[in-house]
Each structure stands twice: as C-alpha cells, then as structure tokens.
Coordinates of C-alpha atoms and ligand atoms in Angstrom, one line a residue:
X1 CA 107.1 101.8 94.9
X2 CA 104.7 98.9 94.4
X3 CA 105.6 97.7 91.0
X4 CA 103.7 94.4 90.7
X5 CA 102.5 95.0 87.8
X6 CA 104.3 98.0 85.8
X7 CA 105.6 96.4 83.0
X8 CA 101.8 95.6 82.0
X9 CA 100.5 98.9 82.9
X10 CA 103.0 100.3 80.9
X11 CA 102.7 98.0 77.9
X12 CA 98.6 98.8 78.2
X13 CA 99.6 102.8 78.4
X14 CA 101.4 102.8 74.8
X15 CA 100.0 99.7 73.3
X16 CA 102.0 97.3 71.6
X17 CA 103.8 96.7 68.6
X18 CA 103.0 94.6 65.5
X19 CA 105.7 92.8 63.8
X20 CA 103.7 91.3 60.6
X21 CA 104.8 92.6 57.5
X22 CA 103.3 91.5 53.9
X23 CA 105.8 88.8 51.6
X24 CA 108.8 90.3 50.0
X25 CA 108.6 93.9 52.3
X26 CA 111.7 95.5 52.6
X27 CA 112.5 94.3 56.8
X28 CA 112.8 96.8 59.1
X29 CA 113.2 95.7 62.1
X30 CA 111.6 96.8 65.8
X31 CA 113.7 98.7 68.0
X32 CA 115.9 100.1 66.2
X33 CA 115.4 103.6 67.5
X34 CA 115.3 104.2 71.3
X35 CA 112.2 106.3 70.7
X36 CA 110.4 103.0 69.0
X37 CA 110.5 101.9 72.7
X38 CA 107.1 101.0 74.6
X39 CA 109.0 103.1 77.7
X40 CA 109.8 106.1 75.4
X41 CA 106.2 106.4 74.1
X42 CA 104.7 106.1 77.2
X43 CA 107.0 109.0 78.6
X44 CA 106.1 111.2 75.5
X45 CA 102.2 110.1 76.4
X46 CA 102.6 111.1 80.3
X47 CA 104.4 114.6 79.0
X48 CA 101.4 115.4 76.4
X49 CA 98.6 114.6 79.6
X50 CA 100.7 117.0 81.6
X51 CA 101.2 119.8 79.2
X52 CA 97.1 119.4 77.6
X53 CA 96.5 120.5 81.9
X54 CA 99.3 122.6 82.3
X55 CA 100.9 121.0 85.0
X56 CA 104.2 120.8 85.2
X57 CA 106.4 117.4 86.1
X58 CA 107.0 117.3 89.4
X59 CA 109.7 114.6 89.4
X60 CA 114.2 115.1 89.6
X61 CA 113.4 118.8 91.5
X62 CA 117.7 119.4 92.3
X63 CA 117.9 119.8 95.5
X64 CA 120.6 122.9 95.9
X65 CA 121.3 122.6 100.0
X66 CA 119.9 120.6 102.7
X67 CA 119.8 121.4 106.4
X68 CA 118.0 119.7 109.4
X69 CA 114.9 119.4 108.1
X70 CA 114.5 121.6 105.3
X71 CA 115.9 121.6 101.4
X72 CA 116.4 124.4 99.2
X73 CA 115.1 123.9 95.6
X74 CA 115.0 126.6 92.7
X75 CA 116.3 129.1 95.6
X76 CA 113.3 128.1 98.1
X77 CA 113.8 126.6 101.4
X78 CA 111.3 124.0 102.1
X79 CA 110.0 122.2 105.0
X80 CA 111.4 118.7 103.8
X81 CA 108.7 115.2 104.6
X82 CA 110.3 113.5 101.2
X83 CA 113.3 111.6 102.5
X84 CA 113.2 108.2 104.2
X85 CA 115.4 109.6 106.9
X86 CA 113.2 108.3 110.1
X87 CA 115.6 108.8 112.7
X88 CA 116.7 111.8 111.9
X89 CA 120.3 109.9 110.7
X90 CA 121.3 112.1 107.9
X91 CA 121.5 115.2 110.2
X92 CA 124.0 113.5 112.6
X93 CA 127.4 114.9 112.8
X94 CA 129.0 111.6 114.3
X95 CA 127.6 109.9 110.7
X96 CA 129.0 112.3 108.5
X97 CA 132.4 112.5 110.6
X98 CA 132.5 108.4 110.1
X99 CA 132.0 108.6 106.4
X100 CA 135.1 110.8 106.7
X101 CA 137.0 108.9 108.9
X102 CA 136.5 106.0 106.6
X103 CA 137.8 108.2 103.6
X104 CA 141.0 109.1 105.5
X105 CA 141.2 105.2 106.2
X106 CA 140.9 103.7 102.8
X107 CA 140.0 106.3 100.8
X108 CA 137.1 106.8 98.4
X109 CA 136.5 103.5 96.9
X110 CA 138.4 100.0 97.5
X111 CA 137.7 99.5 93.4
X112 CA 137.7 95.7 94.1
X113 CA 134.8 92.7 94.4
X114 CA 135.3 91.9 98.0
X115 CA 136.2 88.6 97.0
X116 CA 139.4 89.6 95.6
X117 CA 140.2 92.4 97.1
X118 CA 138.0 94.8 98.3
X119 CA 137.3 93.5 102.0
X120 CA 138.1 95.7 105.1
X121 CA 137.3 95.7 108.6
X122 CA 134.2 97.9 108.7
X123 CA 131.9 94.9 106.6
X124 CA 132.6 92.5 109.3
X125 CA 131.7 94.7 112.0
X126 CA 128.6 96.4 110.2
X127 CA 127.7 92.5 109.1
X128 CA 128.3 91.3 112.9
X129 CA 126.4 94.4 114.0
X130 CA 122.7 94.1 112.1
X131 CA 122.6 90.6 112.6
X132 CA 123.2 91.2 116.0
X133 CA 120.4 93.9 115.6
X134 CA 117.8 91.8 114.2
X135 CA 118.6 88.7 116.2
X136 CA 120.2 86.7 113.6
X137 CA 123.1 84.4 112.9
X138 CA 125.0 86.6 110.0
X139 CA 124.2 89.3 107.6
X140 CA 125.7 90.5 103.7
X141 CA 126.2 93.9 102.4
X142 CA 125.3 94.9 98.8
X143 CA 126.2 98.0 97.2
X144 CA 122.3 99.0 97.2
X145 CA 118.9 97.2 98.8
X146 CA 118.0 97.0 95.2
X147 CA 120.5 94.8 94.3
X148 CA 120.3 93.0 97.5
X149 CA 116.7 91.7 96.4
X150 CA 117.7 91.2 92.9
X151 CA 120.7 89.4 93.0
X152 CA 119.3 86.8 96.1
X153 CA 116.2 86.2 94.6
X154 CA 117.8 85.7 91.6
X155 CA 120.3 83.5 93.0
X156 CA 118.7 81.3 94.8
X157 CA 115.3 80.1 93.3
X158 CA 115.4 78.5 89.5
X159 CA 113.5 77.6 87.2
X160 CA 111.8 74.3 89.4
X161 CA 110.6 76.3 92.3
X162 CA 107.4 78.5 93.0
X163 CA 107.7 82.8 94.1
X164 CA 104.3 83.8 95.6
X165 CA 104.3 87.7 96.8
X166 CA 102.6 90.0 98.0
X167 CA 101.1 92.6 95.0
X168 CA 103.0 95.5 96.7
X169 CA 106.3 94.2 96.9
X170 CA 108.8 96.3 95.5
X171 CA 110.1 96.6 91.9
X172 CA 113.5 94.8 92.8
X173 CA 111.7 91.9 94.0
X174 CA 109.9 91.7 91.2
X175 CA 113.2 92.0 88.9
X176 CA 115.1 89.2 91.2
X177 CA 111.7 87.0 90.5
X178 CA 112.0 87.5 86.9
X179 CA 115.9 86.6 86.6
X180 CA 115.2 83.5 88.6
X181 CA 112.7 82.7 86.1
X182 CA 110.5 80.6 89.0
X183 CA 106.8 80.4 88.4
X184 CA 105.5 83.6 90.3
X185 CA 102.0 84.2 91.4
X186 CA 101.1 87.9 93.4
X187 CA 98.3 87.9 95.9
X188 CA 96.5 90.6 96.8
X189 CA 97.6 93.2 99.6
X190 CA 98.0 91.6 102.7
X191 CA 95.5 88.6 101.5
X192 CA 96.8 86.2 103.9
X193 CA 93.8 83.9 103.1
X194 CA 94.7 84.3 99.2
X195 CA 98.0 83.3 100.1
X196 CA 97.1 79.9 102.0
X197 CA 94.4 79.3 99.2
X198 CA 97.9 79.4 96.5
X199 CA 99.9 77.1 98.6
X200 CA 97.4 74.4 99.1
X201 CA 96.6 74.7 95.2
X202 CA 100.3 75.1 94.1
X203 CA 103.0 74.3 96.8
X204 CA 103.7 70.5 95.5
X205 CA 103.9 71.0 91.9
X206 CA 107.6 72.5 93.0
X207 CA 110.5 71.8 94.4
X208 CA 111.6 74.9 96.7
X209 CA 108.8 77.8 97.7
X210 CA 109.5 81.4 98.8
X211 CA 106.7 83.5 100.3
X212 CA 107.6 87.6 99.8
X213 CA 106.4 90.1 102.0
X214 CA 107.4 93.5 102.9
X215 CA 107.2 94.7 106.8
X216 CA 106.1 98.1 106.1
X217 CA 104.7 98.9 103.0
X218 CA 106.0 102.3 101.8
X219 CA 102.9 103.0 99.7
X220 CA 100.2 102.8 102.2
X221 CA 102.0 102.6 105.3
X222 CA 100.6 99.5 106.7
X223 CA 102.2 96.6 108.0
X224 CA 102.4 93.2 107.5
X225 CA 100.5 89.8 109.7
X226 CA 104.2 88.3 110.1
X227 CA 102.8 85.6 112.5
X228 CA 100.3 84.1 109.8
X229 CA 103.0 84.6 107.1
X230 CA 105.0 82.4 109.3
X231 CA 102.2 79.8 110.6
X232 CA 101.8 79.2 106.6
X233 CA 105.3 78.8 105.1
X234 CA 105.8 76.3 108.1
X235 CA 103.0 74.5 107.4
X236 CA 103.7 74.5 103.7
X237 CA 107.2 73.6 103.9
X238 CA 108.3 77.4 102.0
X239 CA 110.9 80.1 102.8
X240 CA 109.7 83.3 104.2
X241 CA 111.3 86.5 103.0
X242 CA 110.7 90.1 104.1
X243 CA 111.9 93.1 102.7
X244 CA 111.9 95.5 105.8
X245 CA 113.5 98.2 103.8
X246 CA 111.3 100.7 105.9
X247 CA 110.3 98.6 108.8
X248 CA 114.3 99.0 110.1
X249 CA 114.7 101.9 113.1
X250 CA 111.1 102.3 112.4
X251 CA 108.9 99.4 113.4
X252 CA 109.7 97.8 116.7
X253 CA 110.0 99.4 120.6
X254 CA 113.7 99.5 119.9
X255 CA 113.2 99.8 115.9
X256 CA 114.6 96.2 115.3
X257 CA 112.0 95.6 112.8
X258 CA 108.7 94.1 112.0
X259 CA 109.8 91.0 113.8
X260 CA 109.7 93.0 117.6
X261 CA 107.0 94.9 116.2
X262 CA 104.9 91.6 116.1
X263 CA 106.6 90.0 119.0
X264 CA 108.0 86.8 116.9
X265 CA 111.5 85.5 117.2
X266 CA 113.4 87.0 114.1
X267 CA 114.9 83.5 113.4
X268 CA 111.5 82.8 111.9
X269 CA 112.2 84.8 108.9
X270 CA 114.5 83.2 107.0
X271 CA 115.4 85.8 104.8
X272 CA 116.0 89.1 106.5
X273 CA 116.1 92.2 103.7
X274 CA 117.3 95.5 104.4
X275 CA 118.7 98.7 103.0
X276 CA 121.1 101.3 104.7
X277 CA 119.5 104.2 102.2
X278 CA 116.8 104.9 104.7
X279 CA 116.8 104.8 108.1
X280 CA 121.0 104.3 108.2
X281 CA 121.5 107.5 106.3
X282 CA 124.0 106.0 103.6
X283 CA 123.4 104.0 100.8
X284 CA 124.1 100.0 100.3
X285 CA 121.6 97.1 101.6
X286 CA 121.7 93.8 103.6
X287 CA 120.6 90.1 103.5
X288 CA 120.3 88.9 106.8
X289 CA 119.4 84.6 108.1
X290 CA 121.4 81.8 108.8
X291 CA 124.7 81.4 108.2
X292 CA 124.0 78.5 105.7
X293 CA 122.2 81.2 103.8
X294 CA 124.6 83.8 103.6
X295 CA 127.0 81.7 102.7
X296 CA 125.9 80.6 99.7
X297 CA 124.9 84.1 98.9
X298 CA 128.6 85.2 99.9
X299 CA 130.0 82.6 96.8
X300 CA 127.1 83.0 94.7
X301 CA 125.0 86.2 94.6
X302 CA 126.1 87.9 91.3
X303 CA 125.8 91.0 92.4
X304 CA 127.9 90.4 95.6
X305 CA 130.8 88.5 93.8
X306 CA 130.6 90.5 91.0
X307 CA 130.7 94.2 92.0
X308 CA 132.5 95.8 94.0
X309 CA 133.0 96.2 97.6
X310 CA 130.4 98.8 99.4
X311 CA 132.4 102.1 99.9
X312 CA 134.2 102.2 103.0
X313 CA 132.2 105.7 103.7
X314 CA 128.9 104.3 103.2
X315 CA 130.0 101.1 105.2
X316 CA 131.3 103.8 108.4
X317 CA 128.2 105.7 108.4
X318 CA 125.7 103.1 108.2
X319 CA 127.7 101.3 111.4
X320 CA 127.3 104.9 113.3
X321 CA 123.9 105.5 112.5
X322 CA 123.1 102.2 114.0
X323 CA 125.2 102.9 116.9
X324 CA 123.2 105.6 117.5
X325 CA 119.6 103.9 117.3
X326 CA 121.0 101.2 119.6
X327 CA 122.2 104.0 122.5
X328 CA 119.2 106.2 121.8
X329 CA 115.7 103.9 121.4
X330 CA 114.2 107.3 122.3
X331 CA 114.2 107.9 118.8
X332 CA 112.3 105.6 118.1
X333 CA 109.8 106.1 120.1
X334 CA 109.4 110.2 118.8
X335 CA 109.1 108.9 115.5
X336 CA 105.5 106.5 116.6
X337 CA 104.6 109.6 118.2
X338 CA 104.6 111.7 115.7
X339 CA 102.9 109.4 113.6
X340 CA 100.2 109.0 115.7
X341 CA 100.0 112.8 115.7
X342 CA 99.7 113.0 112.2
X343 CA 96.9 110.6 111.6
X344 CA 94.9 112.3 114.4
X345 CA 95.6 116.1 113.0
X346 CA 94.9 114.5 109.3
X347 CA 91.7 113.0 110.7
X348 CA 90.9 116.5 112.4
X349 CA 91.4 118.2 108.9
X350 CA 89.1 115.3 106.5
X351 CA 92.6 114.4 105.1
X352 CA 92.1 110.9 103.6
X353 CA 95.3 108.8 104.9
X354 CA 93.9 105.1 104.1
X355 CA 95.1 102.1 105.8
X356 CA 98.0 103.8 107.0
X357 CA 99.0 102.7 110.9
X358 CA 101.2 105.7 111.7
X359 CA 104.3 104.2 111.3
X360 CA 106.9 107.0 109.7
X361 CA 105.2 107.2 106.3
X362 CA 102.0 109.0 106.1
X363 CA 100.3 108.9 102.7
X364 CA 97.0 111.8 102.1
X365 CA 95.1 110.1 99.1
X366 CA 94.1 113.2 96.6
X367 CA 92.3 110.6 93.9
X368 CA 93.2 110.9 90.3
X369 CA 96.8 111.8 88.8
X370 CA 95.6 114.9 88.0
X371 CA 94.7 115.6 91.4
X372 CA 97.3 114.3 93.1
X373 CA 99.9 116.2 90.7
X374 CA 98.0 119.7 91.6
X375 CA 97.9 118.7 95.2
X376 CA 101.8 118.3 95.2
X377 CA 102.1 121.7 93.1
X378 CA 100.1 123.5 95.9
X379 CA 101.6 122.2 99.2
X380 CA 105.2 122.9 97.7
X381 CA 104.5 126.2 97.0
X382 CA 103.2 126.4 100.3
X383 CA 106.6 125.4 101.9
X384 CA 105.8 122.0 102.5
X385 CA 108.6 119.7 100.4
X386 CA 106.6 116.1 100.2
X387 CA 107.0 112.9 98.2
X388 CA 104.8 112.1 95.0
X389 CA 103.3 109.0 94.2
X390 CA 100.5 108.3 91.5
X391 CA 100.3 105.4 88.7
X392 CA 101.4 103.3 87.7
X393 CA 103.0 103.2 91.4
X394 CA 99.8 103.4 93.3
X395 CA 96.4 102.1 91.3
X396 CA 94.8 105.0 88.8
X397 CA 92.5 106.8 90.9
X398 CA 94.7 106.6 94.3
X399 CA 97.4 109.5 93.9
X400 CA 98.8 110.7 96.8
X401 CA 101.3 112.7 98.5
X402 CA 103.9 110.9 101.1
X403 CA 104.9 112.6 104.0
X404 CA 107.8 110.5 105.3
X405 CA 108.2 111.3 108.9
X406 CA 111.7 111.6 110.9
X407 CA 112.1 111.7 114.5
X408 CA 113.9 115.2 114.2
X409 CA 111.1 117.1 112.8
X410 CA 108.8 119.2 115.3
X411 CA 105.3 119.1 116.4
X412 CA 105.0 122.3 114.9
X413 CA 106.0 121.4 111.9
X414 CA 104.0 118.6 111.6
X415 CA 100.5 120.8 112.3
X416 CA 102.6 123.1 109.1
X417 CA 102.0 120.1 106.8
X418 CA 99.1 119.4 107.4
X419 CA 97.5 122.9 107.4
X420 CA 99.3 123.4 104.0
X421 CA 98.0 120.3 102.6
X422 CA 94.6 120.8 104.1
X423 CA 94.3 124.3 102.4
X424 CA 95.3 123.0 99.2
X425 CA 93.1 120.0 99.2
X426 CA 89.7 122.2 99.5
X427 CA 90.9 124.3 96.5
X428 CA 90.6 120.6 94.2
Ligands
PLP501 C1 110.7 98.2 100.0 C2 112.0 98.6 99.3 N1 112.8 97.6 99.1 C3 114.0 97.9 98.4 C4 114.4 99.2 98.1 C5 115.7 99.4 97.4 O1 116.6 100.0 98.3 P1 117.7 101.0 97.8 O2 117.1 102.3 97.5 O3 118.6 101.1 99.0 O4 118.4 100.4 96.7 C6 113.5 100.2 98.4 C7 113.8 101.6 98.0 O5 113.0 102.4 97.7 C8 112.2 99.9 99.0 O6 111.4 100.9 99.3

C-alpha cells in the first residue's frame, strides 16, 4: 500500500485534539482511553460512511479453504486474483512438502535470535541462493519484508543524513525512515526530474543520502526508471535502495527483478529489498548488496539480532519455490502474458487500468470509495475474489480493484474477470 502520507490523511480524517485547559481545571489527560485515539475515531468515522450507504466492509473476509486458484469464503468458492502468488508457488506440492520436511528437521520454531542460537543450515543456503539470484555478493533474512525495511532503514541512516523517496513507497519504508529520524523528503511518483532537482538543492547539507524506490509499484502497477535512479545517486554521491517486494519472479526474462528487467548490472543497487510473502509462497523478507552491507546489518539490524530466527518451514519453502523459478523461467514468461492479455481485454471492455504496464498486478480504477467499495461488492458476488484498495491507500477519488495475476490461472479465467467486472462497472 502507498502510505506516504497516511499518518496526515488520517490526522486530517478525525481532526485533532486540543490540550488547553483554563487555570486550576481538574487535568485530565489525552489518551487515556483507546477510543480517545485519532486511529479509533477515524475507524468509527469510516464505519458511519459505510453504514449511512449501506455498504458493508469489505476487509478480513476468512478465507475457509483454498485450492488452485480459487478460495471459499462464507461457503462460496471464488475465482481468487487477491493473492500476490505470481508464479503460481503456493499451489506447489514440492513447497509445501519442504515446509514439512523442514518441520520434521527442526521442528516448528528454533525459538532463538539466530545470533545465539537459532541458525541452521537452510539460512545459508536460502541467503547463498537469492544473492546468487539477483547477482549479488550476500543476502539476510528477516522474519517479514516489513521488518526487513524497517529495521535496515532504521539502522543504518541517523539523525545527520538525508532519506528522499519516492511518494509510493511502502508504509515500512516509511516507518524505518521515521525510526532513523533522517531528514526525509517524498517526490512525486516516478518524478525522476523532482528527484535530481532535491539532490542538487539538498545532498550537501548531509553526511550520508539514500534514494528509495520500489521496482514494481503494487498500487498502479508500473515500474520504476532504475537506470536514472542510478545515473543520479552516482552523480550525487547517495545510496540507492529498491524495494522489489513485487518486482521478484515477476519482472525480468528469468524474474530476477527489476534489475534484468532494465538490463543494468544488479550490483548497482546497493540495497537489494525483498520479501518471500509473495512470489516465494512463505512468509519472511531479504536485504540483499555487498557483503560490507550485510554485515553490519547481520550485528546491528534490531530486528535481525533481536528476534528470532525465520522458521525453518518458511526458510524450506521459500528455498523450493525459488528452485522452481530457477528450473522453470517458463513461468515467468505466462505470467507477462497474461498481463498483457488482461490490459488488452480491459481496454476491449472501457475498463480504466491507469499506468499499469502488465506486469502481474492489474489495477481497474472505479473512482470514488464509494464506487470502488460497490464495485468490489458486485464482482465478488459474481465469483470473481479480487483485492481492494481505496484511501487513504490510493488518493480519494482513485479506488480500485487489484487483480493480482499468477502464472497458474487460465485464459479463461482471466476473460471471467474481466466480464464480471465489466458488468458490474456499467451498473455504477
Ligand atoms: C512493496 C512492499 N514492500 C514490503 C512489503 C512487506 O512485506 P511482508 O508482507 O513480507 O512483510 C510489502 C507487502 O505488502 C510490499 O508490498
């Protein structure tokens, strides 16, 4: 989700609180009750909107069962575009039979910082084996991508050094900027001009400077200009870091990433994010660089040293599923080709799909919340199981639906989707 801004769309969503109080008042201080929170209020003001149109939330559906590509909610099987699952990973035997493998191994958890006591085999080989991947000297695994980007930004900038991102980057960016407490400045979606104008204005007031980008932006599915993002922070002496969360198995011939997408040498990034929740059908993430780098992020990242080991399960599978995207780049290539066919058949049907490039997430822009909310109502109960998006994630007026693609589903069932959606969209 692109979170640049959420804390202040939030704070503008409830308003704010005033502490004055006259002489000689009885105190009673702020906060005292969880529902006196900004976050509460603006949850009880999101659940009024929706009950004043009758529309019910559309968020924490429980998914009962999940098979191939379809998930049963409330009873219902639907056809299922709302998981990041781009290769079709999560519906691999050989993954699930490593998760188990690991299990009979080491059991369920190692319950033990790695530093102390929680390291096995399966990190070195799944660290050895994505840097490998990407074309890099060494690699770290975090118990999520969210804490990957938190705990590294977090860690390695201070207080004397500048953070300038693009808006869209994602919300743990944006919390690993604020715990560095570095000056931060956003510019706007893939602004590279905005960006240069920033580092001539701001680069020497500080000592160290990291650019943040995402590869594949999982909002509007568009990618980033990696070889200007590198021609500036080489000539302004910065650190370039990419979170390539969704650009992993997805952009690329091979799905190496955003670097073989662009044809650039992956050393050139010098910070190398990743998450094994997507396309590596587990759950963990990865910094990936030099071996200066992860060093330093090995002894110092907080939430590395601190927490524990990732699960010997989660470690297994993610090492299969990229076993499997190395031995079968035919994937890959299924995946672009479906994406392609869904922006053509969108295009065919006046579906509005933005600047999406056809690269495994497909956004259809409804407009308002309102729309977008009774969009999502109608193409579920259509069959059709796909993501939700609307503000503060995406601006106001740009709600939209999020078909995430996966190399498994059918032709067929892409022309379903969009039909459904199609349908439901001339009802608005
Ligand atoms: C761009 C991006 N970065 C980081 C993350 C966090 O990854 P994880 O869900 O593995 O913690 C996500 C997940 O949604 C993401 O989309």
């Amino acid at each position: 989700m692109a979170t640049t801004s959420w804390n202040k769309r939030l704070a503008a969503t409830v308003g704010k609180w005033s502490g004055s109080r006259a002489e000689g008042e009885v105190a009673s201080y702020p906060g005292s009750k969880f529902s006196d929170l900004p976050a509460y209020k603006s949850l009880k003001n999101w659940e009024s909107v929706g009950n004043m149109f009758g529309v019910k939330s559309p968020f924490f559906r429980t998914i009962e069962e999940a098979h191939g590509n379809f998930t049963t909610i409330k009873g219902e099987e639907k056809l299922n575009f709302a998981w990041c699952d781009y290769l079709g990973l999560n519906q691999e035997p050989a993954v699930a039979q490593a998760m188990k493998d690991a299990i009979d191994r080491f059991g369920p958890c190692t319950s033990a910082s790695r530093m102390v006591a929680g390291e096995t085999p399966l990190h070195h080989e799944l660290e050895r084996e994505i840097s490998e991947f990407l074309g890099v000297d060494a690699a770290l695994l975090f118990v999520s991508g969210h804490a990957a980007n938190v705990s590294t930004i977090g860690s390695i900038m201070t207080e004397d050094d500048l953070i300038i991102h693009d808006e869209f980057v994602h919300n743990s960016a944006v919390i690993g900027m604020r715990l560095s407490r570095a000056t931060t400045i956003n510019f706007p979606h893939n602004n590279f001009d905005q960006l240069e104008a920033i580092l001539k204005r701001e680069r020497a007031k500080h000592r160290n400077c990291l650019v943040i980008i995402e590869g594949l932006y999982s909002t509007e599915g568009d990618v980033t200009d990696l070889p200007r993002a590198i021609e500036l922070k080489e000539r302004f002496g910065s650190w370039l870091m990419v979170d390539d969360a969704h650009g992993l198995g997805v952009l690329g011939k091979t799905g190496r990433g955003i670097a073989e997408h662009a044809g650039v040498d992956a050393r050139k990034i010098d910070i190398w994010m990743g998450t094994l929740s997507k396309t590596l059908a587990s759950c963990g993430g990865y910094i990936a660089g030099n071996s200066d780098l992860i060093s330093v992020l090995k002894h110092t990242a907080p939430g590395f040293v601190y927490s524990v080991g990732l699960l010997p399960a989660m470690t297994a599978a993610a090492l299969a599923g990229l076993r499997i995207i190395k031995a079968e780049p035919e994937r890959v290539a299924k995946l672009h080709s479906h994406g392609q066919l869904f922006l053509s058949l969108a295009k065919e049907r006046g579906l509005n799909t933005g600047i999406c490039r056809g690269y495994g997430m497909m956004p259809v822009i409804a407009g308002d919340v309102l729309k977008a909310v009774k969009l999502w109502h109608g193409v579920f109960a259509g069959g059709v199981n796909p993501s939700l998006i609307i503000y503060p994630g995406v601006p106001l007026k740009a709600g939209r639906l999020r078909f995430f693609l996966t190399s498994a589903h059918t032709e067929a069932q892409i022309k379903q989707a969009l039909d459904v959606t199609a349908a439901e969209m001339a009802k608005l």
